[in-house]
Amino acid sequence: MTMQAHELDTFGVGDVELESTPIMNDQKMKLGLFAFNCSGGMVMSNAPTSFRVTWEHQKKIAQLADRIGFEALVPVARWRGFGGETNFNGVCYETFTWAAGLAEATENIQIFTTTHVPTVHPIVAAKMATTVDHISAGRYGINVVMGWFPPEMKMFGADQREHDERYKFGGEWVDFAQELWTRDGSFDFDGEYFQAKGVEAYPKPLSGPRPALINAGTSPAGLEFSAKYVDVNLTALDSLESMKTHSDKIKGRAREAYNRDIQVMTYALVVCRDTEEEAQAAHKRIIDEGDWDGARNVMGALGMESQSFKAQIEQFQERFIAGWGGINIVGTPEQVVQQFQELSDAGMDGAIIGFLDYAEELEHFNEKVMPLLREAGLRH
């Protein structure tokens, strides 16, 4: 069957340039919302919250972030909970279909899928990604995760690969997906992990030449993968000094080795209240009512299986109760803005944030923090 001219037009690569998507915009401190597709979000605690994983609540949160002007929605890929008292993240939405639904429910914000690359074949992932990219009119991206929690990998009938080999596998996975997104006609793929004959993929993404990519690697192998492939490296290091060192290193490596630019963002739990006493009390309650058994399960898996988080596990156990290992931004609106300024000064291009109570605290963040971020020159 011969394709008509109007059909071929829809098969061209990239009506929406990658550089023009929200996550690549010129805001000095880009903002995203993290992990709200899973129970607990970023908080392993029995501290009271209205946050629930229902579709009605997911849409409410996403539409709030969209209205406020956030750049991104970034979910967590999760296939089982972590046990403990709360079975943290045990109730969760799958992220390709989650992204498709929220793409239709929002207007401007960029929506990401998070995927463990061993759990989905590149042909399937590339097709699903293109579909969501079209639903969203080109405001879609993928957070590429190598897979790190052995019980989840065993659910798929496979043992966890050795750390550096996971990134080798992930590189070939992205290479294959990028060919599917950009290459015309049929082609063969002959790699170490994937072999395919007569492959083709239409339509192509509206995002050109491909959807935006995120990765959170900070180990040497993860840093090299991010420098080569992705647009945003997501890091959760233990100090502003280490963030600055990491940012300079990965941006330099991307430019020197691959002739490309990369952004570096962090992720953070925000506890903002009108007074410092209220903020500190709310933060303390999260920790005091924390699910320590669940946190130990997470930390044990990360300590055994992820070089990227080793230092945090040993030194900042409370940060897995309050913030999933990310930094904690705690204080009044003015203090919160000052902490965002410090992140910017440390080379962070943005922050993907979470709250104990996403919907309620987003409204407060919009009312009290966003104007101050603009006054500080971190937003416009």
Coordinates of C-alpha atoms in Angstrom, one line a residue:
M1 CA 0.0 0.0 0.0
T2 CA 1.3 3.4 -1.0
M3 CA 1.3 6.2 1.6
Q4 CA -0.4 9.4 0.7
A5 CA 1.4 12.7 0.9
H6 CA -0.7 13.9 3.9
E7 CA 0.2 10.7 5.7
L8 CA 3.9 11.1 5.1
D9 CA 3.7 14.6 6.7
T10 CA 2.5 13.1 10.0
F11 CA 5.5 10.7 9.9
G12 CA 8.2 13.3 9.8
V13 CA 10.4 13.8 12.9
G14 CA 9.8 16.7 15.3
D15 CA 7.1 19.3 14.8
V16 CA 8.1 20.4 18.4
E17 CA 11.8 21.0 18.9
L18 CA 13.2 19.4 22.0
E19 CA 14.7 22.8 23.0
S20 CA 11.3 24.4 23.1
T21 CA 9.7 21.9 25.5
P22 CA 9.0 23.1 29.1
I23 CA 11.8 21.2 30.8
M24 CA 14.3 22.9 28.5
N25 CA 12.9 26.4 28.9
D26 CA 14.9 29.5 30.2
Q27 CA 13.6 29.6 33.8
K28 CA 16.6 29.8 36.1
M29 CA 15.0 27.4 38.7
K30 CA 12.8 25.0 36.9
L31 CA 10.2 23.2 39.0
G32 CA 8.7 19.7 38.7
L33 CA 6.5 17.6 40.8
F34 CA 7.8 14.2 41.9
A35 CA 6.5 10.8 42.9
F36 CA 2.8 11.5 43.4
N37 CA 1.7 8.5 41.4
C38 CA 2.7 6.3 44.4
S39 CA 1.3 6.0 47.9
G40 CA 3.4 8.1 50.3
G41 CA 4.9 10.0 47.4
M42 CA 8.3 11.1 48.9
V43 CA 7.3 10.4 52.5
M44 CA 7.6 7.1 54.4
S45 CA 5.5 8.1 57.4
N46 CA 2.2 7.9 59.2
A47 CA 2.1 11.7 59.5
P48 CA -1.5 12.8 58.6
T49 CA -2.2 13.8 55.0
S50 CA -5.1 14.0 52.6
F51 CA -2.9 12.6 49.8
R52 CA -4.2 9.4 48.2
V53 CA -3.5 7.6 45.0
T54 CA -6.9 7.9 43.2
W55 CA -7.3 9.2 39.7
E56 CA -9.5 12.1 40.8
H57 CA -6.7 13.2 43.2
Q58 CA -4.0 12.7 40.6
K59 CA -5.8 14.9 38.1
K60 CA -6.3 17.6 40.8
I61 CA -2.6 17.6 41.7
A62 CA -1.5 17.6 38.0
Q63 CA -3.8 20.4 37.0
L64 CA -2.7 22.5 40.0
A65 CA 0.9 22.1 39.0
D66 CA 0.0 23.0 35.4
R67 CA -1.9 26.1 36.5
I68 CA 0.9 27.2 38.8
G69 CA 3.4 27.0 35.9
F70 CA 5.6 24.1 36.9
E71 CA 7.7 22.6 34.1
A72 CA 7.3 18.8 34.7
L73 CA 5.5 15.9 36.3
V74 CA 7.8 13.1 37.1
P75 CA 6.4 9.8 38.5
V76 CA 8.2 6.8 40.1
A77 CA 8.2 3.4 38.4
R78 CA 7.2 0.9 41.0
W79 CA 6.0 -2.7 40.8
R80 CA 5.7 -3.5 44.5
G81 CA 5.9 -1.8 47.9
F82 CA 8.8 -1.8 50.3
G83 CA 7.0 -3.5 53.2
G84 CA 7.2 -2.1 56.7
E85 CA 4.2 -0.5 58.4
T86 CA 3.0 1.6 55.4
N87 CA 4.2 -0.7 52.6
F88 CA 5.6 2.6 51.1
N89 CA 4.8 3.1 47.4
G90 CA 2.8 -0.1 47.4
V91 CA -0.2 1.5 45.8
C92 CA 0.9 3.0 42.5
Y93 CA -0.1 3.8 38.9
E94 CA 1.9 2.5 35.9
T95 CA 3.6 5.5 34.4
F96 CA 3.0 5.2 30.6
T97 CA -0.8 5.0 31.0
W98 CA -0.6 7.6 33.9
A99 CA 1.2 10.0 31.5
A100 CA -1.3 9.4 28.7
G101 CA -4.2 10.3 31.0
L102 CA -2.6 13.4 32.5
A103 CA -1.5 14.5 29.0
E104 CA -5.1 14.8 28.1
A105 CA -6.0 16.5 31.4
T106 CA -3.4 19.2 31.3
E107 CA -2.4 22.0 28.9
N108 CA 1.2 23.2 29.3
I109 CA 3.2 21.1 31.7
Q110 CA 5.7 18.4 30.5
I111 CA 4.7 14.9 31.6
F112 CA 7.3 12.1 32.0
T113 CA 7.1 8.4 32.1
T114 CA 9.6 6.6 34.4
T115 CA 10.5 3.2 33.1
H116 CA 12.9 0.5 34.3
V117 CA 14.5 -0.4 31.0
P118 CA 14.7 -4.2 31.7
T119 CA 10.9 -4.4 32.1
V120 CA 9.8 -3.1 28.7
H121 CA 11.2 -3.8 25.2
P122 CA 12.5 -0.8 23.3
I123 CA 10.0 -1.4 20.4
V124 CA 7.1 -1.3 22.8
A125 CA 8.4 1.6 24.9
A126 CA 9.2 3.7 21.8
K127 CA 5.7 3.1 20.4
M128 CA 4.0 3.9 23.8
A129 CA 6.2 7.0 24.1
T130 CA 5.3 8.3 20.7
T131 CA 1.6 7.8 21.4
V132 CA 1.8 9.8 24.7
D133 CA 3.9 12.4 22.9
H134 CA 1.1 12.9 20.3
I135 CA -1.6 13.0 23.1
S136 CA 0.4 15.7 24.8
A137 CA 1.2 17.7 21.6
G138 CA 4.9 17.2 22.1
R139 CA 5.3 17.8 25.9
Y140 CA 6.4 14.4 26.9
G141 CA 9.6 12.8 28.2
I142 CA 11.1 9.6 29.8
N143 CA 12.9 9.2 33.0
V144 CA 15.2 6.3 32.1
V145 CA 16.0 4.0 35.1
M146 CA 18.3 1.0 35.0
G147 CA 16.4 -1.0 37.6
W148 CA 17.8 -1.3 41.1
F149 CA 15.4 -3.1 43.5
P150 CA 16.1 -6.9 43.2
P151 CA 12.6 -8.1 44.4
E152 CA 11.1 -6.1 41.5
M153 CA 13.5 -7.5 38.9
K154 CA 12.7 -11.0 40.2
M155 CA 9.0 -10.3 39.5
F156 CA 10.0 -10.2 35.9
G157 CA 11.9 -13.5 36.1
A158 CA 15.4 -12.1 36.0
D159 CA 18.3 -11.4 38.3
Q160 CA 19.6 -8.0 38.7
R161 CA 22.5 -7.2 36.4
E162 CA 25.8 -6.1 37.8
H163 CA 25.8 -2.3 38.3
D164 CA 27.9 -1.1 35.4
E165 CA 26.3 -3.6 33.0
R166 CA 22.9 -2.1 33.7
Y167 CA 24.1 1.1 32.2
K168 CA 25.6 -0.7 29.2
F169 CA 22.2 -2.4 28.7
G170 CA 20.5 0.9 29.1
G171 CA 22.7 2.6 26.5
E172 CA 21.8 0.0 23.9
W173 CA 18.1 0.3 24.9
V174 CA 18.2 4.1 24.3
D175 CA 20.2 3.6 21.0
F176 CA 17.4 1.2 19.8
A177 CA 14.6 3.5 20.9
Q178 CA 16.2 6.5 19.2
E179 CA 16.5 4.6 15.9
L180 CA 12.8 3.8 16.2
W181 CA 12.0 7.5 16.8
T182 CA 14.1 8.9 14.0
R183 CA 14.9 6.3 11.3
D184 CA 12.7 6.1 8.2
G185 CA 11.8 2.8 6.5
S186 CA 12.6 -0.7 7.8
F187 CA 15.9 -1.6 9.5
D188 CA 17.6 -4.4 11.4
F189 CA 19.1 -3.9 14.8
D190 CA 22.0 -6.2 15.9
G191 CA 23.2 -5.4 19.4
E192 CA 24.5 -7.3 22.4
Y193 CA 21.2 -7.4 24.1
F194 CA 18.7 -6.7 21.3
Q195 CA 18.4 -8.2 17.9
A196 CA 15.6 -7.4 15.5
K197 CA 14.8 -7.8 11.8
G198 CA 12.7 -5.6 9.6
V199 CA 11.9 -3.0 12.3
E200 CA 9.9 0.1 11.6
A201 CA 8.0 2.6 13.7
Y202 CA 5.4 5.2 12.5
P203 CA 4.4 7.8 13.4
K204 CA 7.4 9.6 14.7
P205 CA 7.3 11.7 17.9
L206 CA 6.2 15.3 17.6
S207 CA 9.1 16.1 19.9
G208 CA 12.2 16.3 17.7
P209 CA 14.4 14.5 17.3
R210 CA 13.1 12.5 20.3
P211 CA 11.3 13.0 23.6
A212 CA 13.3 14.6 26.5
L213 CA 15.2 12.1 28.6
I214 CA 16.1 12.1 32.3
N215 CA 18.4 9.9 34.3
A216 CA 19.4 9.9 38.0
G217 CA 22.8 8.2 37.8
T218 CA 25.7 9.7 39.9
S219 CA 28.0 6.7 39.9
P220 CA 30.8 6.8 37.3
A221 CA 28.8 4.6 34.9
G222 CA 25.7 6.6 35.6
L223 CA 27.4 9.9 35.0
E224 CA 28.8 8.7 31.7
F225 CA 25.4 7.5 30.6
S226 CA 23.8 10.8 31.4
A227 CA 26.5 12.8 29.7
K228 CA 26.0 10.8 26.5
Y229 CA 22.3 10.3 26.3
V230 CA 20.0 12.5 28.5
D231 CA 18.9 16.1 28.8
V232 CA 18.6 16.2 32.6
N233 CA 20.7 14.5 35.2
L234 CA 18.7 14.2 38.4
T235 CA 20.9 14.1 41.5
A236 CA 20.5 13.9 45.3
L237 CA 23.9 14.6 46.7
D238 CA 24.7 15.3 50.3
S239 CA 25.9 18.9 50.2
L240 CA 25.8 22.0 48.1
E241 CA 29.6 21.6 47.5
S242 CA 29.2 18.1 46.1
M243 CA 26.3 19.3 43.9
K244 CA 28.5 22.0 42.4
T245 CA 31.3 19.6 41.8
H246 CA 28.9 17.1 40.2
S247 CA 27.2 19.7 38.1
D248 CA 30.5 21.0 36.7
K249 CA 31.8 17.5 36.1
I250 CA 28.9 16.1 34.2
K251 CA 28.3 19.3 32.2
G252 CA 31.9 19.4 31.2
R253 CA 31.9 15.7 30.3
A254 CA 28.9 16.1 28.1
R255 CA 30.4 19.1 26.2
E256 CA 33.9 17.6 25.9
A257 CA 33.1 14.0 25.1
Y258 CA 29.8 14.3 23.3
N259 CA 29.5 17.9 22.1
R260 CA 26.2 18.4 23.9
D261 CA 24.7 20.3 26.8
I262 CA 23.0 18.8 29.8
Q263 CA 21.0 20.2 32.7
V264 CA 21.4 19.1 36.3
M265 CA 18.5 19.1 38.7
T266 CA 17.9 17.8 42.2
Y267 CA 14.9 16.5 44.0
A268 CA 13.6 17.6 47.3
L269 CA 10.9 17.4 49.9
V270 CA 9.5 20.8 50.6
V271 CA 8.0 21.6 54.1
C272 CA 6.9 25.2 54.0
R273 CA 4.8 26.9 56.6
D274 CA 4.1 30.5 57.6
T275 CA 6.4 30.3 60.6
E276 CA 9.7 28.5 61.1
E277 CA 8.3 26.8 64.2
E278 CA 5.4 25.4 62.3
A279 CA 7.7 24.2 59.5
Q280 CA 10.1 22.5 61.8
A281 CA 7.3 20.9 63.8
A282 CA 5.7 19.5 60.6
H283 CA 9.1 18.1 59.4
K284 CA 9.8 16.6 62.9
R285 CA 6.4 14.9 62.9
I286 CA 7.1 13.2 59.5
I287 CA 10.3 11.7 61.0
D288 CA 8.8 10.9 64.4
E289 CA 6.0 9.0 62.8
G290 CA 8.3 7.5 60.1
D291 CA 8.0 3.9 58.8
W292 CA 11.5 2.9 59.9
D293 CA 11.1 -0.8 58.9
G294 CA 10.1 0.3 55.4
A295 CA 13.0 2.8 55.3
R296 CA 15.5 0.0 56.3
N297 CA 14.2 -2.1 53.4
V298 CA 14.8 0.7 51.0
M299 CA 18.2 1.6 52.4
G300 CA 19.3 -2.0 52.4
A301 CA 18.4 -2.5 48.8
L302 CA 20.1 0.7 47.8
G303 CA 23.2 -0.1 49.8
M304 CA 23.6 -3.5 48.2
E305 CA 22.5 -2.6 44.7
S306 CA 23.1 1.1 44.0
Q307 CA 26.4 2.8 44.1
S308 CA 24.6 6.1 43.3
F309 CA 23.0 6.3 46.8
K310 CA 25.7 4.7 49.1
A311 CA 26.8 7.9 50.8
Q312 CA 23.2 9.0 51.5
I313 CA 22.3 5.6 53.0
E314 CA 25.1 5.7 55.5
Q315 CA 24.9 9.4 56.5
F316 CA 21.3 10.5 56.0
Q317 CA 18.9 7.8 57.0
E318 CA 16.2 10.3 58.0
R319 CA 16.1 11.6 54.5
F320 CA 14.6 8.3 53.3
I321 CA 11.7 8.9 55.8
A322 CA 11.4 12.5 54.7
G323 CA 12.2 12.9 51.0
W324 CA 13.2 9.5 49.5
G325 CA 16.9 10.3 49.9
G326 CA 16.5 13.8 48.5
I327 CA 17.3 17.0 50.2
N328 CA 14.8 18.6 52.6
I329 CA 13.8 22.3 52.1
V330 CA 12.2 23.4 55.4
G331 CA 11.1 26.8 56.6
T332 CA 9.1 29.9 56.0
P333 CA 8.4 31.0 52.4
E334 CA 11.4 33.3 52.6
Q335 CA 13.6 30.6 54.0
V336 CA 12.4 28.2 51.3
V337 CA 13.3 30.7 48.5
Q338 CA 16.8 31.2 50.1
Q339 CA 17.3 27.4 49.9
F340 CA 16.3 27.4 46.3
Q341 CA 18.8 30.2 45.7
E342 CA 21.5 28.1 47.3
L343 CA 20.6 25.2 45.0
S344 CA 20.8 27.5 42.0
D345 CA 24.2 28.8 43.1
A346 CA 25.4 25.2 43.4
G347 CA 24.7 24.6 39.7
M348 CA 21.2 23.2 39.9
D349 CA 19.0 24.1 36.9
G350 CA 15.9 23.1 38.8
A351 CA 14.3 20.9 41.4
I352 CA 11.7 18.2 41.2
I353 CA 9.8 18.5 44.5
G354 CA 7.3 16.7 46.6
F355 CA 5.1 17.4 49.6
L356 CA 3.5 15.5 52.5
D357 CA 0.2 16.7 51.2
Y358 CA 0.6 17.6 47.5
A359 CA -2.7 19.3 46.8
E360 CA -3.0 21.4 50.0
E361 CA 0.7 22.4 50.0
L362 CA 0.8 23.2 46.3
E363 CA -1.8 25.9 46.8
H364 CA 0.3 27.4 49.7
F365 CA 3.5 27.1 47.6
N366 CA 1.8 29.0 44.8
E367 CA 0.4 31.7 47.0
K368 CA 3.5 32.3 49.2
V369 CA 6.6 30.9 47.5
M370 CA 6.2 31.5 43.7
P371 CA 6.0 35.3 44.0
L372 CA 9.2 35.3 46.1
L373 CA 10.9 33.1 43.6
R374 CA 10.1 35.7 40.9
E375 CA 11.3 38.5 43.1
A376 CA 14.6 36.7 43.6
G377 CA 15.1 36.3 39.9
L378 CA 14.8 32.5 40.0
R379 CA 11.5 32.5 38.0
H380 CA 10.0 35.0 35.6

